[in-house]
Short mmCIF file of C-alpha atoms and ligand atoms in Angstrom, two decimals:
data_model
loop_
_atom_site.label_atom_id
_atom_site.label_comp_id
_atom_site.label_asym_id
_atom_site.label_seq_id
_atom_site.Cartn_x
_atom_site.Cartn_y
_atom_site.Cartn_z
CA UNK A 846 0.00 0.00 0.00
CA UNK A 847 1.24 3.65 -0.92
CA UNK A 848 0.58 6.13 1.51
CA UNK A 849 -0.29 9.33 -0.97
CA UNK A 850 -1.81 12.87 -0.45
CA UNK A 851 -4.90 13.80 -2.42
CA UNK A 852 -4.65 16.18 -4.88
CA UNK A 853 -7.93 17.62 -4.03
CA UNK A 854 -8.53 17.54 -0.72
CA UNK A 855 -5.15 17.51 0.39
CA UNK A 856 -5.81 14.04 2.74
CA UNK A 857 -3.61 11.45 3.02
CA UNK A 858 -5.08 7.84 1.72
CA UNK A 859 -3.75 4.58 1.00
CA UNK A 860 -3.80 3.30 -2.69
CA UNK A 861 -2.32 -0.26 -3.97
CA UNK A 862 -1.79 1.77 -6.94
CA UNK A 863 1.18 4.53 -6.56
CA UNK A 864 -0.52 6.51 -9.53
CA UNK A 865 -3.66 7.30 -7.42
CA UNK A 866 -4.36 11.16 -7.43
CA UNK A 867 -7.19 11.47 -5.56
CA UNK A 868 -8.78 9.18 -1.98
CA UNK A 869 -12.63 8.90 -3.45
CA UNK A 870 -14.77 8.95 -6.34
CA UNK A 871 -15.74 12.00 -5.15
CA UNK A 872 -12.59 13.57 -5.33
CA UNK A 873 -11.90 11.98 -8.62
CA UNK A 874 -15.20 13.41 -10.21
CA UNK A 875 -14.19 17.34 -9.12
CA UNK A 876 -10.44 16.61 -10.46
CA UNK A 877 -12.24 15.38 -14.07
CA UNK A 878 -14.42 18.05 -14.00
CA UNK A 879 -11.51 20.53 -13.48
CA UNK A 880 -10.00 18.59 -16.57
CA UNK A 881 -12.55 19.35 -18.53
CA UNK A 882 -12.70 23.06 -18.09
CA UNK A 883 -11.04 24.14 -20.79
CA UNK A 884 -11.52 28.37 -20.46
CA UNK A 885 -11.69 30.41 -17.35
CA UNK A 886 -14.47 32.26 -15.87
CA UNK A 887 -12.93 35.76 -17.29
CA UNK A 888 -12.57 33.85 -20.86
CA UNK A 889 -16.10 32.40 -20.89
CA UNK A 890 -17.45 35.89 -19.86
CA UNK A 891 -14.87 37.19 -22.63
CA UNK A 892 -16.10 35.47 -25.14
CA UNK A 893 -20.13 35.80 -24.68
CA UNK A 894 -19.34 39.55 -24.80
CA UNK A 895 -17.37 38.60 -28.22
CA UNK A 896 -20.52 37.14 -29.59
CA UNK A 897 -23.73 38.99 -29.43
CA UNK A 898 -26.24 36.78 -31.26
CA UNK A 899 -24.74 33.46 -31.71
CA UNK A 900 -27.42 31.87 -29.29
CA UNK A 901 -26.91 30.65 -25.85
CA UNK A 902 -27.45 27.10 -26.49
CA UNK A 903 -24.67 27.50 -29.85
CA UNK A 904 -22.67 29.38 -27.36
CA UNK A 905 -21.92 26.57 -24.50
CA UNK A 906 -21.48 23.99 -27.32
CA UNK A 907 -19.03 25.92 -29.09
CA UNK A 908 -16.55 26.67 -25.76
CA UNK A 909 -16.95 22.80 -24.88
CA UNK A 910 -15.92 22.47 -28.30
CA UNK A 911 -16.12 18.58 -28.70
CA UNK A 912 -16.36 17.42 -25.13
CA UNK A 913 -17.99 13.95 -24.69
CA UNK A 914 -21.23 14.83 -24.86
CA UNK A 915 -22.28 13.08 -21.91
CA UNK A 916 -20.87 15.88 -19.98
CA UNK A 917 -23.46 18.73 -19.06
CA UNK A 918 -20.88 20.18 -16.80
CA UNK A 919 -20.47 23.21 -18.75
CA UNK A 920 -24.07 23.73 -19.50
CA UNK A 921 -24.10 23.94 -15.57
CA UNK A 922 -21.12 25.89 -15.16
CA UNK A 923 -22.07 28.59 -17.83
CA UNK A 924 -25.46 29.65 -16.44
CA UNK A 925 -23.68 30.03 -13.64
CA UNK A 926 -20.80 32.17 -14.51
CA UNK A 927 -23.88 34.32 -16.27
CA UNK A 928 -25.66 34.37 -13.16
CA UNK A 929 -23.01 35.50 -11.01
CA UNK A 930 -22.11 38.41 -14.07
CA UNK A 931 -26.00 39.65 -13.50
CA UNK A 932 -25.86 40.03 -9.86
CA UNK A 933 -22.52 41.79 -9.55
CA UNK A 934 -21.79 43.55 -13.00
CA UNK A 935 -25.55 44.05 -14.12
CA UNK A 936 -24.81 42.21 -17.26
CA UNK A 937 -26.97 40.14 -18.81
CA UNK A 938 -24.60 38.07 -21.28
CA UNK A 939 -27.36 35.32 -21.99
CA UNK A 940 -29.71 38.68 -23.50
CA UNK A 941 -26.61 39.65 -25.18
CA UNK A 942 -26.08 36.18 -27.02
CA UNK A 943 -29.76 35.78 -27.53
CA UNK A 944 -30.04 39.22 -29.16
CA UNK A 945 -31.68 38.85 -32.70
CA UNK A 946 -30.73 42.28 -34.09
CA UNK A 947 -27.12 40.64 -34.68
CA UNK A 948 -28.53 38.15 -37.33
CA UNK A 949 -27.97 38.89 -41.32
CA UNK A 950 -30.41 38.56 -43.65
CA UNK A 951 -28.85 37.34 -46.94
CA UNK A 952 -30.68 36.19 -49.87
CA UNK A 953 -31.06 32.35 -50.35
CA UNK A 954 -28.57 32.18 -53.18
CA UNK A 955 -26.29 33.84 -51.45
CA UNK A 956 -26.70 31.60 -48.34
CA UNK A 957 -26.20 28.77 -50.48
CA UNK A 958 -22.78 30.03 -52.24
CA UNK A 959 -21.60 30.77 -48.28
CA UNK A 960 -22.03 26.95 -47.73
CA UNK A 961 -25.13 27.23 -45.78
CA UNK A 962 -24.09 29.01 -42.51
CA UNK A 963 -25.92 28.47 -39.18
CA UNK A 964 -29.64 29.92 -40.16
CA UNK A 965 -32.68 30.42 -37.80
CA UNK A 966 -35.59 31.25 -39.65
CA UNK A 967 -35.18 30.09 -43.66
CA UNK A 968 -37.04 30.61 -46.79
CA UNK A 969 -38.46 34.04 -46.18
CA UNK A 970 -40.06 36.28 -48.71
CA UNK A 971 -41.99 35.66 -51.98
CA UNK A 972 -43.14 32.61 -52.38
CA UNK A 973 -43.65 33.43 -56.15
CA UNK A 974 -40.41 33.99 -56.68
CA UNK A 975 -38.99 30.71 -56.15
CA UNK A 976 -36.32 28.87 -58.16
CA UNK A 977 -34.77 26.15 -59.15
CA UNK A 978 -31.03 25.75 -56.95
CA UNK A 979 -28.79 25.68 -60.15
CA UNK A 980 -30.51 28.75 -61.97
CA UNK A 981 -30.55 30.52 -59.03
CA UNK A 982 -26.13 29.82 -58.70
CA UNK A 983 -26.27 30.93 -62.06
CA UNK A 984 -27.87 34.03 -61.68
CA UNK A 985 -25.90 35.01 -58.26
CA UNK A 986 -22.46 34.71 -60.06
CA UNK A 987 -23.41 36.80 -62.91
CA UNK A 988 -24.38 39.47 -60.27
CA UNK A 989 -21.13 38.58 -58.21
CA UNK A 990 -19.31 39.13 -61.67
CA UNK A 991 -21.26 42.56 -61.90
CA UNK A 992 -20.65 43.51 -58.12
CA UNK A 993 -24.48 42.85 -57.47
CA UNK A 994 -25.43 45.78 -59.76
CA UNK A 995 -28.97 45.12 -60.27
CA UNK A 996 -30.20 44.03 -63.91
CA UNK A 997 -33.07 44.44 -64.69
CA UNK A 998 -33.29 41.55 -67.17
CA UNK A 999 -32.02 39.26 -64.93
CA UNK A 1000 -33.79 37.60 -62.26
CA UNK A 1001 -32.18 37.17 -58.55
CA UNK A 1002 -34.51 35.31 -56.23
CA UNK A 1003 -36.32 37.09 -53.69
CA UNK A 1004 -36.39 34.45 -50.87
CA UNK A 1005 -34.13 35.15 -47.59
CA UNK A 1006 -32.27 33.80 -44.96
CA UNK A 1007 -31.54 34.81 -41.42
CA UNK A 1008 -28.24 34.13 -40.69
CA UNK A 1009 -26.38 33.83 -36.95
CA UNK A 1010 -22.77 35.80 -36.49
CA UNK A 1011 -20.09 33.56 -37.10
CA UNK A 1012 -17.88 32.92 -34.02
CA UNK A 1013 -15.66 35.46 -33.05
CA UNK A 1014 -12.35 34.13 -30.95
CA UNK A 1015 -11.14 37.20 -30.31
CA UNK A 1016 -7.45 36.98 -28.93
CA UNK A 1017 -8.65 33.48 -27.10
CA UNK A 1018 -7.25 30.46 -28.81
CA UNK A 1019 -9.74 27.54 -29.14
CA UNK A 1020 -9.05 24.57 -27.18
CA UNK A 1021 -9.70 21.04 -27.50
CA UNK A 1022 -10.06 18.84 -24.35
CA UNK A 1023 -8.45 15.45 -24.53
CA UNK A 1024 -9.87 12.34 -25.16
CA UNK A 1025 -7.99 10.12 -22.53
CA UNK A 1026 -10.49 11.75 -19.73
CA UNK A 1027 -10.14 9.25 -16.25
CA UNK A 1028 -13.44 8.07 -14.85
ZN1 ZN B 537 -9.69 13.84 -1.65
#
């Protein structure tokens, strides 16, 4: 037996193994679930203010960035940070990311030649106006060739798009968690 110190809650316990970090699986669940935090507080808080309108849900996907998704710690943990930054700073970060007025409305065709980024609402707008996919490519790059100068003799479709704000990193570089995670 190895007499060890936890790295948690700084007791001593004895392990057969000499590798043990922590005395309980209690101890061993907060140690993973510090593993798994992959930005501070300050960052997280950072970053929502980075990204007005990419939607709350998006949001605390995007900073777990491909953590098992068995893991709702961070769904936990951000609601709380956002919480905390209402009480004391009067900020109301989940408003902020769930703003609408941040959307862009683009035109279906060119939503399509963008490679179809993150929409809410789709297919807006006349419903008389619509078109077949490959005449409507057509007719956007002739008007990309022309620098969208409208023609009169050549149709664009009417139908729109809401689009969300792409991410925005800011000076934070993403991070990927690691998949050798102890249970
Ligand atoms: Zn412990």
């Amino acid at each position: 037996m190895y007499r060890l110190k936890c790295e948690v809650c700084n007791e001593h316990f004895l392990s057969r193994h000499s590798t043990a970090q922590t005395c309980s699986n209690f101890c061993g669940h907060v140690m993973n679930m510090t593993k798994r935090q992959l930005y501070s507080d300050e960052e997280i808080i950072h970053l929502a203010l980075l990204n007005p309108g990419y939607g709350f849900r998006a949001f605390c996907k995007k900073v777990k960035s491909g953590a098992r998704s068995d893991t709702p710690y961070e769904l936990q943990r951000i609601p709380y940070i956002f919480e905390q930054c209402k009480k004391e700073l009067k900020l109301d970060l989940y408003a902020h990311l769930n703003n609408p007025d941040y959307m862009e409305t683009m035109y279906l065709d060119e939503w399509i030649a963008k490679g179809r980024p993150r929409a809410g609402t789709k297919h807006t707008g006349q419903q008389g106006s619509r078109m077949k996919q490959s005449k409507m490519m057509a007719a956007y790059r002739e008007y990309e060739e022309a620098d969208f100068k409208y023609d009169r003799n050549h149709r664009r479709t009417h139908r729109k798009v809401k689009v969300f704000p792409e991410f925005n990193w800011g000076s934070i570089e993403e991070r990927i968690p690691s998949d050798n995670e102890e249970e």
